[in-house]
Amino acid sequence: MSESRPPLPPFTAETAAQKARMAEDAWNSRDPARVALAYTIDS
């Protein structure tokens, strides 16, 4: 099982936006290793 990273459910609007920003930042880094860490098979 993969390691959990905050923010964790249940989400508030603020923490949901934070999680989305974290995923966007990883994607926009254009670093494949960093992008791969932001996503899991079940996400």
Short mmCIF file of C-alpha atoms in Angstrom, two decimals, residues 8-30:
data_model
loop_
_atom_site.label_atom_id
_atom_site.label_comp_id
_atom_site.label_asym_id
_atom_site.label_seq_id
_atom_site.Cartn_x
_atom_site.Cartn_y
_atom_site.Cartn_z
CA LEU A 8 -6.62 13.39 3.89
CA PRO A 9 -10.42 12.95 3.81
CA PRO A 10 -12.80 14.24 4.91
CA PHE A 11 -12.03 17.31 2.84
CA THR A 12 -13.16 20.86 3.35
CA ALA A 13 -13.35 23.22 0.39
CA GLU A 14 -10.00 24.65 1.48
CA THR A 15 -8.20 21.31 1.81
CA ALA A 16 -9.70 20.05 -1.47
CA ALA A 17 -8.34 23.13 -3.23
CA GLN A 18 -4.97 22.56 -1.54
CA LYS A 19 -4.84 18.97 -2.78
CA ALA A 20 -5.76 20.08 -6.32
CA ARG A 21 -3.02 22.74 -6.24
CA MET A 22 -0.48 20.13 -5.10
CA ALA A 23 -1.40 17.88 -8.04
CA GLU A 24 -1.28 20.83 -10.46
CA ASP A 25 2.13 21.89 -9.15
CA ALA A 26 3.51 18.37 -9.60
CA TRP A 27 2.08 18.14 -13.13
CA ASN A 28 3.36 21.59 -14.10
CA SER A 29 6.87 20.76 -12.88
CA ARG A 30 7.27 18.60 -16.02
#
